[in-house]
Backbone as CSV, one residue per row, in Angstrom:
resi,resn,N_x,N_y,N_z,CA_x,CA_y,CA_z,C_x,C_y,C_z
1,MET,-12.220,-24.582,6.712,-11.416,-23.840,5.750,-10.237,-23.541,6.481
2,GLU,-9.069,-23.494,5.796,-7.728,-23.265,5.979,-7.405,-21.813,6.423
3,ASP,-6.847,-21.519,7.476,-6.416,-20.317,7.863,-5.098,-19.934,7.145
4,ILE,-5.159,-18.719,6.559,-3.929,-18.312,5.818,-3.343,-16.933,6.227
5,GLY,-3.844,-16.373,7.311,-3.218,-15.238,7.856,-4.345,-14.040,8.132
6,VAL,-3.562,-13.040,8.625,-4.294,-11.752,8.820,-4.023,-10.823,7.764
7,VAL,-5.294,-10.288,7.102,-5.058,-9.298,6.015,-5.431,-7.952,6.696
8,TRP,-4.405,-7.041,6.194,-4.826,-5.706,6.645,-5.198,-4.880,5.312
9,ARG,-5.837,-3.646,5.595,-6.264,-2.694,4.531,-6.275,-1.320,5.032
10,GLY,-5.770,-0.502,4.336,-5.679,0.896,4.763,-5.342,2.044,3.665
11,VAL,-5.396,3.358,4.085,-5.146,4.238,3.072,-3.471,4.616,3.426
12,ALA,-2.709,4.112,2.324,-1.273,4.546,2.554,-0.911,5.899,2.146
13,VAL,-1.718,6.603,1.430,-1.447,7.970,1.057,-2.816,8.696,0.791
14,PRO,-3.141,9.556,1.643,-4.408,10.357,1.307,-4.260,11.333,0.263
15,PHE,-5.215,11.625,-0.480,-5.142,12.621,-1.555,-5.708,14.073,-0.911
16,GLY,-5.128,15.035,-1.387,-5.626,16.298,-1.052,-5.227,16.753,0.539
17,GLU,-4.614,15.940,1.261,-4.022,16.344,2.665,-2.687,16.634,2.567
18,GLY,-2.309,17.847,3.121,-0.913,18.290,3.122,-0.227,17.788,4.319
19,ALA,1.302,17.731,4.208,2.010,17.360,5.111,3.289,18.135,5.093
20,ARG,3.923,18.536,6.066,5.039,19.349,6.025,6.183,18.176,6.279
21,VAL,7.106,18.191,4.964,8.211,17.208,5.063,9.354,17.911,4.730
22,ARG,10.606,17.337,5.019,12.005,17.979,4.660,12.357,17.279,3.308
23,GLU,12.777,18.101,2.390,13.104,17.652,0.994,14.640,17.176,1.081
24,PRO,15.153,16.299,0.248,16.468,15.878,0.412,17.614,17.154,0.474
25,SER,17.166,18.304,-0.127,18.018,19.497,-0.084,17.888,20.193,1.312
26,GLY,16.937,19.693,2.068,16.876,20.284,3.430,15.718,21.393,3.521
27,GLU,15.340,21.645,2.425,14.183,22.541,2.436,12.763,21.956,3.000
28,ILE,12.002,22.712,3.813,10.576,22.165,4.320,9.746,22.642,3.074
29,VAL,8.807,21.501,2.845,7.879,21.911,1.964,6.462,21.257,2.465
30,GLU,5.390,21.648,2.018,3.947,21.233,2.230,3.783,20.386,1.112
31,GLU,3.802,19.043,1.282,3.586,17.852,0.202,2.139,17.463,0.088
32,TYR,1.845,17.189,-1.123,0.426,16.817,-1.444,0.591,15.556,-2.361
33,PHE,-0.538,14.824,-2.487,-0.609,13.751,-3.396,-1.978,13.916,-3.929
34,ASP,-2.090,13.519,-5.116,-3.513,13.449,-5.633,-3.647,12.223,-6.690
35,GLU,-4.698,12.030,-7.544,-4.965,11.018,-8.324,-3.970,10.752,-9.291
36,LEU,-3.307,11.783,-9.745,-2.258,11.783,-10.865,-0.842,11.686,-10.309
37,SER,-0.585,11.511,-9.015,0.646,11.333,-8.437,1.345,10.136,-8.635
38,ILE,0.618,9.126,-8.581,1.384,7.787,-8.492,1.160,7.043,-9.918
39,ALA,2.136,6.807,-10.563,2.102,6.146,-11.826,1.470,4.698,-11.624
40,ILE,0.947,4.243,-12.655,0.433,2.800,-12.657,1.521,1.789,-12.206
41,SER,2.676,2.006,-12.901,3.770,1.071,-12.724,4.352,1.254,-11.230
42,GLY,3.988,2.398,-10.646,4.595,2.837,-9.278,3.772,2.372,-8.081
43,ARG,2.593,1.835,-8.283,1.659,1.497,-7.320,2.349,0.075,-6.612
44,PRO,2.119,0.062,-5.230,2.754,-1.069,-4.585,2.017,-2.406,-4.851
45,ARG,2.679,-3.233,-5.201,2.288,-4.619,-5.235,3.432,-5.678,-5.159
46,GLY,3.201,-6.686,-4.156,4.336,-7.718,-3.919,5.674,-6.839,-3.231
47,ILE,5.429,-6.051,-2.320,6.653,-5.103,-1.618,6.343,-5.320,-0.236
48,PRO,7.521,-5.132,0.640,7.286,-5.498,1.982,6.453,-4.211,2.731
49,LEU,5.987,-4.782,4.014,5.327,-3.949,4.904,6.283,-3.785,6.054
50,LEU,6.852,-2.681,6.120,7.999,-2.509,7.040,7.641,-1.874,8.403
51,LEU,8.378,-1.876,9.376,8.211,-1.019,10.785,8.961,0.138,10.767
52,GLY,8.325,1.308,10.838,9.027,2.519,10.637,10.075,2.767,9.681
53,HIS,10.012,2.256,8.573,10.809,2.304,7.496,12.213,1.550,7.558
54,ASP,12.177,0.758,8.606,13.546,0.134,8.998,13.792,-1.176,7.833
55,HIS,14.604,-0.853,7.082,14.942,-1.766,5.764,15.830,-2.880,6.456
56,ARG,16.429,-2.802,7.763,17.362,-3.890,8.285,16.617,-4.735,9.083
57,ALA,15.353,-4.503,9.571,14.627,-5.483,10.305,13.666,-6.204,9.376
58,ALA,13.289,-7.389,10.203,12.462,-8.143,9.265,11.187,-7.465,9.031
59,PRO,10.412,-7.711,7.814,9.170,-7.087,7.563,8.047,-7.518,8.385
60,ALA,6.931,-6.598,8.538,5.948,-7.156,9.426,4.891,-7.852,8.477
61,GLY,5.061,-7.748,7.320,4.135,-8.389,6.259,4.401,-7.831,4.893
62,THR,3.421,-8.007,4.042,3.516,-7.757,2.614,2.422,-6.621,2.112
63,VAL,2.550,-5.980,1.073,1.490,-5.397,0.259,1.370,-5.974,-0.853
64,ASP,-0.088,-6.755,-0.914,-0.217,-7.475,-2.052,-1.009,-6.825,-3.243
65,THR,-1.817,-5.869,-2.957,-2.487,-5.207,-3.864,-2.522,-3.600,-3.522
66,SER,-2.945,-2.804,-4.462,-3.272,-1.477,-4.198,-3.995,-0.822,-5.440
67,GLU,-4.793,0.381,-4.988,-5.598,0.870,-5.904,-5.801,2.356,-5.581
68,ILE,-5.918,3.124,-6.707,-6.323,4.472,-6.551,-7.780,4.722,-6.322
69,VAL,-8.018,5.288,-5.209,-9.728,5.580,-4.999,-9.837,7.042,-5.007
70,PRO,-10.426,7.469,-6.054,-10.638,9.056,-6.242,-11.236,9.661,-5.084
71,GLY,-10.640,10.784,-4.492,-11.172,11.598,-3.501,-10.865,11.101,-2.133
72,VAL,-10.032,9.678,-2.193,-9.729,9.107,-0.792,-8.123,8.979,-0.842
73,GLY,-7.630,8.178,-1.848,-6.012,8.048,-1.838,-5.601,6.771,-2.295
74,LEU,-4.446,6.537,-2.146,-3.903,5.069,-2.389,-4.266,4.009,-1.302
75,VAL,-5.098,3.212,-1.679,-5.453,2.191,-0.630,-4.886,0.953,-1.015
76,ALA,-3.993,0.310,0.043,-3.316,-0.908,0.050,-3.899,-2.047,0.853
77,GLU,-3.669,-3.152,0.360,-3.969,-4.294,1.252,-2.907,-5.367,1.166
78,GLY,-2.752,-5.990,2.309,-1.647,-6.907,2.448,-1.984,-8.101,3.535
79,ARG,-0.840,-8.833,3.906,-0.859,-9.702,4.867,0.202,-9.484,5.923
80,LEU,-0.145,-9.698,7.276,0.842,-9.724,8.309,1.539,-11.096,8.281
81,VAL,2.729,-11.045,8.627,3.480,-12.465,8.537,4.382,-12.560,9.842
82,GLY,4.552,-13.758,10.333,5.041,-13.906,11.430,4.577,-15.349,12.151
83,ALA,5.056,-15.461,13.171,4.728,-16.451,14.001,3.397,-16.088,14.571
84,PRO,2.444,-16.962,15.084,1.102,-16.585,15.565,1.193,-15.714,16.735
85,ALA,2.246,-15.872,17.701,2.244,-14.897,18.751,2.632,-13.441,18.167
86,GLU,3.521,-13.332,17.338,3.870,-11.984,16.688,2.521,-11.333,15.980
87,ILE,1.645,-12.285,15.173,0.559,-11.624,14.450,-0.465,-11.305,15.526
88,GLU,-0.549,-11.930,16.578,-1.430,-11.683,17.724,-1.014,-10.295,18.375
89,GLY,0.283,-10.179,18.489,0.742,-8.957,19.176,0.458,-7.798,18.119
90,TRP,0.486,-7.876,16.776,0.206,-6.877,15.964,-1.327,-6.708,16.236
91,ARG,-2.087,-7.608,16.122,-3.587,-7.341,16.357,-3.952,-6.675,17.673
92,ALA,-3.218,-6.989,18.656,-3.485,-6.284,19.856,-2.956,-4.803,19.936
93,ARG,-1.927,-4.531,19.225,-1.524,-3.148,18.873,-2.467,-2.333,18.073
94,TRP,-2.880,-2.967,17.135,-3.925,-2.477,16.277,-5.255,-2.047,16.961
95,GLN,-5.678,-2.828,17.908,-6.933,-2.705,18.780,-6.678,-1.636,19.820
96,ALA,-5.394,-1.549,20.251,-5.003,-0.477,21.060,-4.720,0.869,20.471
97,ASP,-4.845,0.957,19.241,-4.450,2.029,18.427,-3.063,2.514,18.537
98,LEU,-2.104,1.566,18.594,-0.720,1.745,18.667,-0.101,1.159,17.271
99,MET,0.821,2.094,16.621,1.468,1.775,15.358,0.296,1.240,14.435
100,THR,-0.696,2.010,14.231,-1.824,1.655,13.155,-1.831,2.671,12.156
101,ARG,-0.646,3.621,11.919,-0.607,4.503,10.873,0.300,3.881,9.683
102,LEU,0.089,4.544,8.687,0.932,4.081,7.442,1.681,5.102,6.912
103,SER,2.765,4.957,6.214,3.850,5.874,5.618,4.299,5.121,4.412
104,ILE,4.657,5.937,3.470,5.245,5.327,2.378,6.687,5.594,2.049
105,GLY,7.585,4.875,1.562,8.912,5.177,1.147,8.705,5.170,-0.532
106,PHE,9.111,6.288,-1.129,8.981,6.367,-2.551,10.013,7.172,-3.219
107,SER,10.073,7.181,-4.591,10.832,8.162,-5.440,9.901,8.691,-6.322
108,HIS,10.494,9.748,-7.008,9.536,10.370,-7.904,10.472,10.887,-8.959
109,ARG,9.889,10.786,-10.236,10.653,11.227,-11.433,9.911,12.437,-12.184
110,GLY,10.583,13.209,-12.835,9.880,14.277,-13.517,9.605,15.362,-12.905
111,ARG,8.970,16.398,-13.632,8.767,17.615,-12.905,7.562,17.508,-11.870
112,GLN,7.819,18.113,-10.723,6.838,18.177,-9.610,6.113,19.451,-9.939
113,GLU,4.913,19.430,-9.333,4.075,20.748,-9.366,4.350,21.532,-8.209
114,TRP,4.831,22.736,-8.362,5.191,23.528,-7.363,4.128,24.512,-7.251
115,ARG,3.742,25.128,-6.071,2.555,26.075,-5.907,3.170,26.966,-4.647
116,ARG,2.770,28.292,-4.796,3.095,29.193,-3.763,2.618,28.848,-2.574
117,PRO,3.233,29.419,-1.402,2.677,29.073,0.059,1.328,29.674,0.128
118,ARG,0.518,28.955,0.957,-0.876,29.501,1.228,-0.856,30.932,1.878
119,ARG,0.069,31.139,2.848,0.194,32.511,3.709,1.615,32.844,3.598
120,PRO,1.931,34.259,3.895,3.321,34.446,4.158,3.986,33.643,5.266
121,GLY,5.225,33.303,5.019,5.831,32.415,6.014,5.637,30.952,6.043
122,ASP,4.620,30.417,5.266,4.155,29.005,5.153,5.272,28.345,3.981
123,PRO,5.558,27.345,3.986,6.581,26.610,3.169,5.997,26.456,1.845
124,PRO,6.637,26.497,0.624,6.140,26.263,-0.634,5.321,24.921,-0.700
125,ARG,4.450,24.745,-1.639,3.542,23.488,-1.699,4.069,22.816,-2.973
126,VAL,4.088,21.469,-2.901,4.446,20.525,-4.119,3.494,19.438,-4.224
127,ILE,3.044,19.206,-5.208,2.041,18.122,-5.734,2.999,17.033,-6.359
128,ARG,3.163,16.057,-5.689,3.955,14.989,-6.195,3.586,14.319,-7.559
129,ARG,4.443,14.050,-8.529,4.133,13.408,-9.881,5.259,12.438,-9.983
130,GLY,4.856,11.338,-10.779,5.759,10.277,-11.378,6.188,9.499,-10.130
131,VAL,5.384,9.328,-8.892,5.837,8.547,-7.802,5.740,7.110,-7.894
132,SER,6.797,6.425,-7.369,6.966,4.913,-7.674,7.201,4.612,-5.996
133,VAL,6.310,3.688,-5.397,6.166,3.529,-4.159,7.199,2.293,-3.909
134,ALA,8.047,2.288,-3.189,9.165,1.269,-2.749,8.775,0.383,-1.605
135,GLU,8.085,0.978,-0.705,7.698,0.336,0.584,6.497,0.941,1.326
136,VAL,5.618,0.272,2.004,4.788,0.885,3.010,5.365,0.438,4.538
137,SER,5.107,1.431,5.290,5.482,1.115,6.635,4.464,1.325,7.494
138,LEU,4.412,0.612,8.691,3.683,0.751,10.002,4.261,1.758,10.808
139,VAL,3.782,2.852,11.108,4.550,3.837,11.803,3.567,4.340,12.997
140,THR,4.183,5.023,13.935,3.477,5.574,15.074,2.957,7.035,14.736
141,TRP,3.834,7.730,14.055,3.650,9.163,13.737,3.777,9.293,12.355
142,PRO,2.581,9.377,11.455,2.790,9.361,9.963,3.082,11.001,9.523
143,ALA,3.406,11.062,8.306,3.446,12.441,7.780,1.909,12.995,7.538
144,TYR,1.098,11.992,7.181,-0.301,12.365,6.728,-1.279,11.605,7.911
145,ARG,-2.098,12.668,8.679,-2.883,12.186,9.525,-3.850,11.011,9.327
146,SER,-4.456,11.155,8.086,-5.353,10.024,7.763,-4.784,8.863,7.127
147,ALA,-3.417,8.673,7.071,-2.772,7.442,6.379,-2.815,6.311,7.685
148,ARG,-3.772,5.448,7.494,-3.774,4.505,8.537,-4.407,3.145,8.133
149,VAL,-3.995,2.016,8.913,-4.689,0.755,8.784,-6.189,0.915,9.049
150,GLU,-7.167,0.527,8.238,-8.570,0.792,8.549,-9.284,-0.709,9.041
151,SER,-8.591,-1.658,8.642,-9.194,-2.954,8.871,-8.066,-3.991,9.188
152,LEU,-8.388,-5.120,9.926,-7.723,-6.260,10.108,-8.655,-7.469,10.112
153,ARG,-8.428,-8.475,9.291,-9.289,-9.516,9.136,-8.579,-10.729,9.046
154,GLN,-9.208,-11.837,9.327,-8.660,-13.309,9.233,-9.004,-13.724,7.956
155,ARG,-7.967,-14.245,7.170,-8.571,-14.763,5.753,-8.355,-16.069,5.744
156,THR,-9.139,-16.830,5.192,-9.060,-18.259,5.016,-9.157,-18.759,3.591
157,ALA,-8.651,-19.930,3.259,-8.670,-20.295,1.804,-9.664,-21.507,1.868
158,ARG,-10.128,-21.666,0.723,-10.911,-23.051,0.612,-10.095,-24.167,0.570
159,SER,-10.449,-25.401,1.048,-9.778,-26.341,0.881,-9.545,-26.868,-0.461
160,GLU,-8.528,-27.676,-0.786,-8.310,-28.120,-2.007,-9.396,-28.846,-2.740
161,LYS,-10.100,-29.713,-1.781,-11.513,-30.391,-2.469,-12.454,-29.251,-2.837
162,SER,-12.718,-28.241,-2.059,-13.649,-27.258,-2.191,-13.349,-26.402,-3.693
163,GLN,-11.963,-26.159,-3.631,-11.492,-25.383,-4.752,-11.445,-26.135,-6.113
164,ALA,-11.363,-27.559,-6.051,-11.579,-28.419,-7.213,-12.960,-28.332,-7.649
165,PHE,-13.929,-28.444,-6.709,-15.331,-28.538,-7.060,-15.750,-27.136,-7.586
166,MET,-15.126,-25.949,-7.000,-15.548,-24.750,-7.728,-14.998,-24.592,-9.273
167,GLU,-13.716,-25.065,-9.498,-13.272,-25.103,-10.902,-13.931,-25.931,-11.690
168,GLU,-14.272,-27.194,-11.234,-15.174,-28.118,-11.965,-16.664,-27.494,-12.418
169,ALA,-17.298,-26.793,-11.288,-18.488,-26.197,-11.599,-18.327,-24.971,-12.589
170,ALA,-17.204,-24.254,-12.496,-16.899,-23.178,-13.518,-16.797,-23.728,-14.938
171,ALA,-16.130,-24.856,-14.931,-15.837,-25.386,-16.334,-17.332,-25.873,-16.865
172,GLU,-18.010,-26.316,-16.132,-19.269,-26.849,-16.525,-20.096,-25.782,-17.078
173,CYS,-20.195,-24.591,-16.310,-20.974,-23.533,-16.704,-20.309,-22.792,-17.981
174,ALA,-19.043,-22.901,-18.179,-18.452,-22.245,-19.521,-18.966,-23.173,-20.542
175,ALA,-19.026,-24.561,-20.418,-19.383,-25.333,-21.527,-20.814,-25.288,-21.676
176,VAL,-21.841,-25.007,-20.870,-23.164,-24.775,-21.097,-23.300,-23.522,-21.877
177,ASP,-22.490,-22.393,-21.355,-22.616,-21.238,-22.187,-22.166,-21.185,-23.625
178,ALA,-21.149,-22.153,-23.730,-20.593,-22.210,-25.158,-21.766,-22.997,-26.081
179,ARG,-22.435,-24.100,-25.446,-23.555,-24.597,-26.099,-24.574,-23.663,-26.416
180,LEU,-25.139,-22.904,-25.488,-26.139,-21.920,-25.590,-25.644,-20.907,-26.827
181,ALA,-24.460,-20.487,-26.725,-24.068,-19.564,-27.607,-24.064,-20.082,-29.190
182,ALA,-23.491,-21.493,-29.264,-23.689,-22.106,-30.605,-25.095,-22.249,-30.982
183,ARG,-26.144,-22.555,-30.289,-27.520,-22.702,-30.843,-27.917,-21.272,-31.137
184,ARG,-27.408,-20.186,-30.630,-28.284,-18.848,-31.092,-27.533,-18.498,-32.383
185,LYS,-26.596,-19.113,-32.961,-26.091,-18.748,-34.264,-26.811,-19.192,-35.449
């Protein structure tokens, strides 16, 4: 099988966990995400995996897919890219638990859900709505403690010959299914 790279998977944004962040206005708030925060069209796919939100540096990889996992968060998966030595460096950092956390760069539209502070002196709480994720970053210190890369694995692709065999077998199965369906009518 052909080696096509290292695949990472992790929780980009946990649901129900608060983080103290600074709003563009300068106000400190306790921010939350839940199952309704990220619009379907705003889920990351085909976007860069950056290092520390640095848009000027070369990306460390890609975000290929993402899904909302109820009770867990926005789970994303992608590939690390670079020369073999760079990828091995990322694997070593991950195994040493360095720069294994995730953070998102996002925008939001519409009305946000504001809640009173939990205790006097605490910042107001906001549950994000209408979020569109622009990038996911590998970071050392994330806003959310449980936002992290959970796994790295080597991904391989079937050879062209094996892929052709699988496609031919699938076509034969479809033809048999069609013949059986025709007999039942």
